[in-house]
PDB file of C-alpha atoms in Angstrom:
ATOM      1  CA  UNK P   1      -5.734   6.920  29.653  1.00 51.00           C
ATOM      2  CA  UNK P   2      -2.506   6.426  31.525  1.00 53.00           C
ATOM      3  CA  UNK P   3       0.712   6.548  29.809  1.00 44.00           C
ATOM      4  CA  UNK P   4       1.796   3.212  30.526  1.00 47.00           C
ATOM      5  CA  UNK P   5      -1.360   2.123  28.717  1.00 48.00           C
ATOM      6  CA  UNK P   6      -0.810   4.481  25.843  1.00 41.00           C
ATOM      7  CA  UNK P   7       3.164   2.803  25.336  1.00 43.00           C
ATOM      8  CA  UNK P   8       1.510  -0.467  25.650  1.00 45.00           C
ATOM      9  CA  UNK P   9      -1.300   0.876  22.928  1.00 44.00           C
ATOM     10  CA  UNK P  10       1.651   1.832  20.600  1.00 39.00           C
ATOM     11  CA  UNK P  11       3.380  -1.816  20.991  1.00 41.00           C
ATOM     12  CA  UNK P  12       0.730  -3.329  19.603  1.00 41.00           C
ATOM     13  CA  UNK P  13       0.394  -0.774  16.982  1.00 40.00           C
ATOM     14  CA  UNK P  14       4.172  -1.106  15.841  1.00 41.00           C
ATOM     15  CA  UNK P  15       3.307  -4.699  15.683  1.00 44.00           C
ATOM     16  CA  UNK P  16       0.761  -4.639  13.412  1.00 40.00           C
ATOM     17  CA  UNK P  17       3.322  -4.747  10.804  1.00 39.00           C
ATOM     18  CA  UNK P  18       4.324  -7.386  11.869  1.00 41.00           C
ATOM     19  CA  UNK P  19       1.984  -9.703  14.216  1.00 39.00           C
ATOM     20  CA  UNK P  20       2.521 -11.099  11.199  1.00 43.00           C
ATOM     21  CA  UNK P  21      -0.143 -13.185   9.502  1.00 49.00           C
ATOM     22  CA  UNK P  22       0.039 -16.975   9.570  1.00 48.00           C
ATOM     23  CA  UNK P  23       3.328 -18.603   7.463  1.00 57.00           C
ATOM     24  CA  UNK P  24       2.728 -18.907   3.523  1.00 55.00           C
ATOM     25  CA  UNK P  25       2.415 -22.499   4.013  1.00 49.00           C
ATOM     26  CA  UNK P  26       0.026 -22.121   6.890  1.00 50.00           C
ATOM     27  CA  UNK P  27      -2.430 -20.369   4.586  1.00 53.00           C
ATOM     28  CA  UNK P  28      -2.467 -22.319   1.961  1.00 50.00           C
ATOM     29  CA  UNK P  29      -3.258 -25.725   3.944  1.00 49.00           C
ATOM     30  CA  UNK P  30      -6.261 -22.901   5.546  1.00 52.00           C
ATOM     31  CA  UNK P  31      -7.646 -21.600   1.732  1.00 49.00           C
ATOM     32  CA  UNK P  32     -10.516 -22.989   1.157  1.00 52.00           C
ATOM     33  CA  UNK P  33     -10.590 -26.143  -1.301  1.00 63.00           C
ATOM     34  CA  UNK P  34     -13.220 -25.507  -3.696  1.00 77.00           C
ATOM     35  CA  UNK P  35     -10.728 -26.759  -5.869  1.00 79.00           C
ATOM     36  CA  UNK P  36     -12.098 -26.440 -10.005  1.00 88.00           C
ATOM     37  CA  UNK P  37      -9.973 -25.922 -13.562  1.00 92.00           C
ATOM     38  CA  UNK P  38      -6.804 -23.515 -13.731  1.00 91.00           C
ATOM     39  CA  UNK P  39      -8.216 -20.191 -15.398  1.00 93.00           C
ATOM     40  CA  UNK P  40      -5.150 -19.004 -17.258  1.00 94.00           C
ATOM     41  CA  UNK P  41      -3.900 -15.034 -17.025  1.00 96.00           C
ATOM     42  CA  UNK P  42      -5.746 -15.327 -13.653  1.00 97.00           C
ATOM     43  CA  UNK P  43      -3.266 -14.579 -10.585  1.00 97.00           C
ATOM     44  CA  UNK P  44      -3.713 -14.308  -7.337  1.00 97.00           C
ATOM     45  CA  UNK P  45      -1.633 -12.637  -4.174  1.00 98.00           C
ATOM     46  CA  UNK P  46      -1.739 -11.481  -1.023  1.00 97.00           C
ATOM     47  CA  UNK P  47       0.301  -8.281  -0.173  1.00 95.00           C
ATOM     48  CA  UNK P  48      -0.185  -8.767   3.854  1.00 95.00           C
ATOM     49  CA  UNK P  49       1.890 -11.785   3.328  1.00 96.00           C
ATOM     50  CA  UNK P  50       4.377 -11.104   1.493  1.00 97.00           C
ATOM     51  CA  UNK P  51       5.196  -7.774   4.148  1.00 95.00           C
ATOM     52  CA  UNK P  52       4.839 -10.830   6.661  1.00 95.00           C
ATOM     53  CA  UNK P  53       7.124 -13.212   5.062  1.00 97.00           C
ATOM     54  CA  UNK P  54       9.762 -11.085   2.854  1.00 97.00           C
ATOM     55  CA  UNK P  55      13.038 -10.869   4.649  1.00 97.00           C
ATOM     56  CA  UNK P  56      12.815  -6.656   4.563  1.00 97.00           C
ATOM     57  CA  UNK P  57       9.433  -7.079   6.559  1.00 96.00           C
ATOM     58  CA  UNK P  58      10.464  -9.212   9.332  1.00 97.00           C
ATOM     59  CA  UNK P  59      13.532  -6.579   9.598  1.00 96.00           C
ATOM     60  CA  UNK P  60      11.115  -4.057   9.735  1.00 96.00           C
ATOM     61  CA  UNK P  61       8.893  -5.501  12.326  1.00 96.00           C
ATOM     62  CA  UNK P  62      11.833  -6.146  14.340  1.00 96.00           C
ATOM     63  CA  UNK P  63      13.116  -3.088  14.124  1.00 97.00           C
ATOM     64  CA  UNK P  64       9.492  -0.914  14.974  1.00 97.00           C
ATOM     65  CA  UNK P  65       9.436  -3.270  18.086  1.00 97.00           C
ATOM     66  CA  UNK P  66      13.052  -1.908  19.045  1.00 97.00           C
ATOM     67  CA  UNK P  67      12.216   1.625  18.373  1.00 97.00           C
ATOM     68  CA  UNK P  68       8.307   0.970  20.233  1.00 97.00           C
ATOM     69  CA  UNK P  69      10.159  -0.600  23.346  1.00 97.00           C
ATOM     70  CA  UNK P  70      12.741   2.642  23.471  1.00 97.00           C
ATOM     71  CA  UNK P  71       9.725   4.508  23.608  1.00 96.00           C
ATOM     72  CA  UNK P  72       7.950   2.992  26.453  1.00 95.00           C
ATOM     73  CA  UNK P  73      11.481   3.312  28.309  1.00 96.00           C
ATOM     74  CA  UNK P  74      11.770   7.168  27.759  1.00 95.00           C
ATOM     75  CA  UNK P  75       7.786   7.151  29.394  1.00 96.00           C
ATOM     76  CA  UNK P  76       8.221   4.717  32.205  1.00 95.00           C
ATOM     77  CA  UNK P  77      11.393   6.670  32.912  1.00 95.00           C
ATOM     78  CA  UNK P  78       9.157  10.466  33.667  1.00 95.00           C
ATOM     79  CA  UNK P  79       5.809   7.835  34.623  1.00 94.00           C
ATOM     80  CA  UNK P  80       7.462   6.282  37.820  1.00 94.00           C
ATOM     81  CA  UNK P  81       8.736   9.192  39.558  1.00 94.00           C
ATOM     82  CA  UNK P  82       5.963  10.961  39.041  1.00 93.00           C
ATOM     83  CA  UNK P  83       3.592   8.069  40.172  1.00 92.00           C
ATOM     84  CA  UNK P  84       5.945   7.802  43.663  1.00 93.00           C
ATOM     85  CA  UNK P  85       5.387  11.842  44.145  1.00 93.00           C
ATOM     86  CA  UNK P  86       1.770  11.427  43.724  1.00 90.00           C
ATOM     87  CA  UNK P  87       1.718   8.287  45.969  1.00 91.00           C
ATOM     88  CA  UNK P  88       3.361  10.904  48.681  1.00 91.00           C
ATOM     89  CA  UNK P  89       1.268  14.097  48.292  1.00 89.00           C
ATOM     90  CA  UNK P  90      -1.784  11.405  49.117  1.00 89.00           C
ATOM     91  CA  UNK P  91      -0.668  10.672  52.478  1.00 88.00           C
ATOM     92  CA  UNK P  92       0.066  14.796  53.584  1.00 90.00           C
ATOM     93  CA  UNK P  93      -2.764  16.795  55.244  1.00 91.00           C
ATOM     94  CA  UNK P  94      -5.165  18.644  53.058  1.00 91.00           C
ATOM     95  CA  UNK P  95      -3.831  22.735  52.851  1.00 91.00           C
ATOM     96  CA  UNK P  96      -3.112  24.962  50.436  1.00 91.00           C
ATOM     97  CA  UNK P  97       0.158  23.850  49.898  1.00 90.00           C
ATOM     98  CA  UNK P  98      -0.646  20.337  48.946  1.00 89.00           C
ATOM     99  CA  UNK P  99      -3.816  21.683  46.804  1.00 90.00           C
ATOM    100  CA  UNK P 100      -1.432  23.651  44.589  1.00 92.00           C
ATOM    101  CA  UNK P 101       1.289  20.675  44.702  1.00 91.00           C
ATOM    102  CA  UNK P 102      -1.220  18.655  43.182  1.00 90.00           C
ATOM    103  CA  UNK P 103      -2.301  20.798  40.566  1.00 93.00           C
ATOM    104  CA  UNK P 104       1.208  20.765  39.205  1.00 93.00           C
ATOM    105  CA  UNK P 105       1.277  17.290  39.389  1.00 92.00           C
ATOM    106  CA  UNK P 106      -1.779  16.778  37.550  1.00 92.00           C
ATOM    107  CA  UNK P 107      -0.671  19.032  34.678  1.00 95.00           C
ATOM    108  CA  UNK P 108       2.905  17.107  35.012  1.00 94.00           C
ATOM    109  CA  UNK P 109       0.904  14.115  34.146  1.00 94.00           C
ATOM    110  CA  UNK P 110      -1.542  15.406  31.363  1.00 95.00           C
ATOM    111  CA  UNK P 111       1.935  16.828  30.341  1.00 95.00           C
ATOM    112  CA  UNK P 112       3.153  13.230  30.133  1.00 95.00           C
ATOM    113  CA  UNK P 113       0.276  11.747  28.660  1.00 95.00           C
ATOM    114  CA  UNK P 114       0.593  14.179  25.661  1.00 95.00           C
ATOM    115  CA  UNK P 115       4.293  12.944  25.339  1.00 95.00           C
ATOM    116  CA  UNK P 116       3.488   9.432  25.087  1.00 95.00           C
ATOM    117  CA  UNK P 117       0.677   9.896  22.711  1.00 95.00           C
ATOM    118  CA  UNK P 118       2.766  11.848  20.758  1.00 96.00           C
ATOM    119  CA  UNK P 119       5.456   9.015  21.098  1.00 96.00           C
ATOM    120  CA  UNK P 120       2.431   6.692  19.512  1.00 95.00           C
ATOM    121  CA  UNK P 121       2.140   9.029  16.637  1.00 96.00           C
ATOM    122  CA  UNK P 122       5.701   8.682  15.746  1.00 97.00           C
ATOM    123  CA  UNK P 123       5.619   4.939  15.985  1.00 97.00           C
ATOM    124  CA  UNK P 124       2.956   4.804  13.509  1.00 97.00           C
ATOM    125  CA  UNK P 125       4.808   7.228  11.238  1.00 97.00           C
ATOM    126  CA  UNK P 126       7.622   4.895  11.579  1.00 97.00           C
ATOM    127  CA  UNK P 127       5.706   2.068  10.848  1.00 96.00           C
ATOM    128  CA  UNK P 128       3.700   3.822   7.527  1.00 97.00           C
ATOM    129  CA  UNK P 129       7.279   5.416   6.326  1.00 97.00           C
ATOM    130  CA  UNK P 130       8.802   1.612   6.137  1.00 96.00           C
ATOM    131  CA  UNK P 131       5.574  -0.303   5.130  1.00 95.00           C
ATOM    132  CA  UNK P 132       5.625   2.202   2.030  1.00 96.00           C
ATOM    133  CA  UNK P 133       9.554   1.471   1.418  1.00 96.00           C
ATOM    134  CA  UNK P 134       8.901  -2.075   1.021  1.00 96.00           C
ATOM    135  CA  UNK P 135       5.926  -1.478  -1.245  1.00 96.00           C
ATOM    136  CA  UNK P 136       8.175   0.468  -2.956  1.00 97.00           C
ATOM    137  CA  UNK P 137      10.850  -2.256  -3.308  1.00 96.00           C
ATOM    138  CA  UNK P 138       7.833  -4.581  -3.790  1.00 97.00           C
ATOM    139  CA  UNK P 139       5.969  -3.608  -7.014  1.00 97.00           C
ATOM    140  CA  UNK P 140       8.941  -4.734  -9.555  1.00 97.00           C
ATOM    141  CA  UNK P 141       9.189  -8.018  -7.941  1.00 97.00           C
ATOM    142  CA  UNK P 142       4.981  -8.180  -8.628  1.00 98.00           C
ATOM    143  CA  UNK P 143       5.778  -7.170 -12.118  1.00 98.00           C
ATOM    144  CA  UNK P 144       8.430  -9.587 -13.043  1.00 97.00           C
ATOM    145  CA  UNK P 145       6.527 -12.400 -11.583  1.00 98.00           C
ATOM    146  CA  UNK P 146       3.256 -11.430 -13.171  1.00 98.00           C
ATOM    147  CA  UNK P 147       5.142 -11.102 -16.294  1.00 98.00           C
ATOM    148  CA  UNK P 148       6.822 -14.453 -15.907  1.00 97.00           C
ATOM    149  CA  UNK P 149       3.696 -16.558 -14.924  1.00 96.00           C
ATOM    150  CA  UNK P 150       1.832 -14.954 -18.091  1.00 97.00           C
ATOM    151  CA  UNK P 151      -0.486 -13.108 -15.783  1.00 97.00           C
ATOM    152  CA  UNK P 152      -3.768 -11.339 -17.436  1.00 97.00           C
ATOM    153  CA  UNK P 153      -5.174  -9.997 -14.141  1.00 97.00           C
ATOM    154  CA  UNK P 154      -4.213  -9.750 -10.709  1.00 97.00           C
ATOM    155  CA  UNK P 155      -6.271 -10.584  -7.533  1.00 97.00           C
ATOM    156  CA  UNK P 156      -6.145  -9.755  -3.774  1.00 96.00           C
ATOM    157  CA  UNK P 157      -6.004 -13.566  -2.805  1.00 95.00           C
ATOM    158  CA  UNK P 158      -7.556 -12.614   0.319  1.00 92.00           C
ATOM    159  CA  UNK P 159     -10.373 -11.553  -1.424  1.00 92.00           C
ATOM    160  CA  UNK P 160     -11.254 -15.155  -3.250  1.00 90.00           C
ATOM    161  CA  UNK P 161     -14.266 -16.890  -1.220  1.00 89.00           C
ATOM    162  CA  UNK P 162     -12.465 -20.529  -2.441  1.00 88.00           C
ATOM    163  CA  UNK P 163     -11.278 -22.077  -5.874  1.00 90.00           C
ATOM    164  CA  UNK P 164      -8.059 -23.061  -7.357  1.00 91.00           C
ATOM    165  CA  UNK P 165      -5.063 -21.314  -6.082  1.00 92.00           C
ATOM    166  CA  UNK P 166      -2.165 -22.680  -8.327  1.00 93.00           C
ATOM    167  CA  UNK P 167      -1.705 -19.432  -9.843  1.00 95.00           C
ATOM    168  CA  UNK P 168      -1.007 -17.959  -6.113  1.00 97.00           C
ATOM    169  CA  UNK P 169       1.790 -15.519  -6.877  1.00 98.00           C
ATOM    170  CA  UNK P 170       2.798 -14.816  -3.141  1.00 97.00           C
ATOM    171  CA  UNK P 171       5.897 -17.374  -2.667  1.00 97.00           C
ATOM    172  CA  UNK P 172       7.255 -16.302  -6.217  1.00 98.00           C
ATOM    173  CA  UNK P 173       7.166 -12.431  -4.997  1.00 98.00           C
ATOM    174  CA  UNK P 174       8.437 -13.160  -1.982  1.00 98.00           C
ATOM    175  CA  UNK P 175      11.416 -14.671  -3.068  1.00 97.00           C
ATOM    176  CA  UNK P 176      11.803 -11.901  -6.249  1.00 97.00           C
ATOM    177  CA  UNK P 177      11.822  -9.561  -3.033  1.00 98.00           C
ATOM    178  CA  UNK P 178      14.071 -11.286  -1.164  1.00 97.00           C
ATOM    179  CA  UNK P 179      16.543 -11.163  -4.034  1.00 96.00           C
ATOM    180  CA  UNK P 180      15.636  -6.933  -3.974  1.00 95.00           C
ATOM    181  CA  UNK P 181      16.487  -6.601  -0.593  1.00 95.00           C
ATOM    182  CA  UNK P 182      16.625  -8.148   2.395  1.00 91.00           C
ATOM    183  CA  UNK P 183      17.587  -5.522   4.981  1.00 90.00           C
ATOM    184  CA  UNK P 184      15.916  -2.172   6.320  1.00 93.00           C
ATOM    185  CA  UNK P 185      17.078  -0.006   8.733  1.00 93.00           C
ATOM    186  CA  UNK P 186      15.336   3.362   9.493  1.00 96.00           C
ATOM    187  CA  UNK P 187      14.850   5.353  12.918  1.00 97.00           C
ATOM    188  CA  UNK P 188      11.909   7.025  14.731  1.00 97.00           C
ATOM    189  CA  UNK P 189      10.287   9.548  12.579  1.00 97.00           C
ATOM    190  CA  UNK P 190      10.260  12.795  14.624  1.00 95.00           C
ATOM    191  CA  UNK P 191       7.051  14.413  13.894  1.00 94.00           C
ATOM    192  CA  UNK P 192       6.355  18.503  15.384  1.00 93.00           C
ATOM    193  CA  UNK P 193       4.663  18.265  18.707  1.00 81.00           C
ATOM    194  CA  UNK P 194       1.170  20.688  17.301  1.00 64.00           C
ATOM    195  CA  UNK P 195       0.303  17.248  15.819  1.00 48.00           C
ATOM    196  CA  UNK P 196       0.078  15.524  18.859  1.00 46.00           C
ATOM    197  CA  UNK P 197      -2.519  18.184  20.115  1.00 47.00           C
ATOM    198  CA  UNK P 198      -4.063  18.333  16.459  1.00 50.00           C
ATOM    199  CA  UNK P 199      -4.837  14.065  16.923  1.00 48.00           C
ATOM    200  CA  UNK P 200      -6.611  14.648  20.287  1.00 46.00           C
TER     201      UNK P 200
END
C-alpha cells in the first residue's frame, strides 16, 4: 500500500466519527412504523446519533478532519519528491550505482509508508481519545433525561426491529448535551513509533 492511499485510508477513518449518520429527523421519518401502545418506563436511544448531532460531536468531527488533512500534507510533502527521484533513477542505465540508488530508495519509501501508517494510528487515537470525552460529558445528560421521562429501562434504539418510538430519548439528550458543552478542542495524540511496527 502506497502512502497516499494509507492518508486517504486514515480520512475516512477520522470521519467515521463523523460521516455522521442521517439527521434525527431523518431517522425517525426512516424507523419503521409498526406503530402499537406506549409501554411506560420503556426508553429508547441511539448513542451514534447523538455523537452525530450534539454540537461537541460535529466540533469533533471537524476538528479530526483538520488534524487527518495536516497529516496527509506532512506525507504528500516526503511522497512527491521521492516519487520524482524514483521517476528519474527509471530512465538511467542499469549499473551498480543505480542498483544501490534504488535500494535506498526503496527503504526511503517502506520508511515512508511506516510514517504514514503510523500517522493513521494517531488519527484513530485522536478520534477514540475525543469519542470517549463526549461519552464522558454524555452519560449525565442520559441520566437526567431518563430520570425526567420516568424511564424503567433503556434501549439501543437501533436495536428495535419496529414499534412505537415516542419514548425516543435521543433529541432530549442531545439538547441536555448541548447545554453540557458545546465545544471540543484537542490535538493529534502522539503515540511512540514501536507501535506502528507492533500494528503491522
Amino acid at each position: 500500500m502506497t502512502p497516499h492511499s494509507f492518508i486517504a485510508a486514515l480520512i475516512l477513518l477520522s470521519g467515521a466519527a463523523a460521516v455522521a449518520p442521517p439527521t434525527l429527523a431523518q431517522e425517525a421519518s426512516a424507523a419503521p412504523s409498526l406503530g402499537g401502545p406506549v409501554i411506560p418506563g420503556v426508553c429508547l436511544l441511539s448513542r451514534e446519533a447523538v455523537f452525530a448531532n450534539a454540537a461537541a460531536g460535529r466540533a469533533a468531527t471537524a476538528r479530526l478532519q483538520e488534524l487527518a488533512a495536516a497529516a496527509q500534507v506532512e506525507i504528500e510533502a516526503e511522497r512527491q519528491p521521492l516519487e520524482a527521484e524514483l521517476r528519474a533513477l527509471e530512465a538511467q542505465p542499469d549499473n551498480a550505482a543505480r542498483r544501490q540508488r534504488a535500494e535506498a530508495l526503496a527503504g526511503q519509501w517502506q520508511t515512508l509508508q511506516q510514517k504514514a501508517a503510523h500517522a493513521s494510528q494517531e488519527i484513530e487515537a485522536t478520534r477514540v481519545k475525543a469519542m470517549q470525552r463526549i461519552a464522558n460529558e454524555a452519560q449525565p445528560a442520559i441520566a437526567q433525561v431518563y430520570a425526567a421521562k420516568s424511564c424503567g429501562l433503556l434501549l439501543d434504539r437501533n436495536s428495535a426491529l419496529g414499534g412505537n418510538f415516542s419514548n425516543d430519548l435521543t433529541v432530549d439528550v442531545v439538547e441536555a448535551l448541548d447545554a453540557r458543552i458545546s465545544a471540543i478542542s484537542f490535538e493529534r495524540e502522539r503515540l511512540p513509533q514501536a507501535a506502528a511496527v507492533q500494528e503491522r
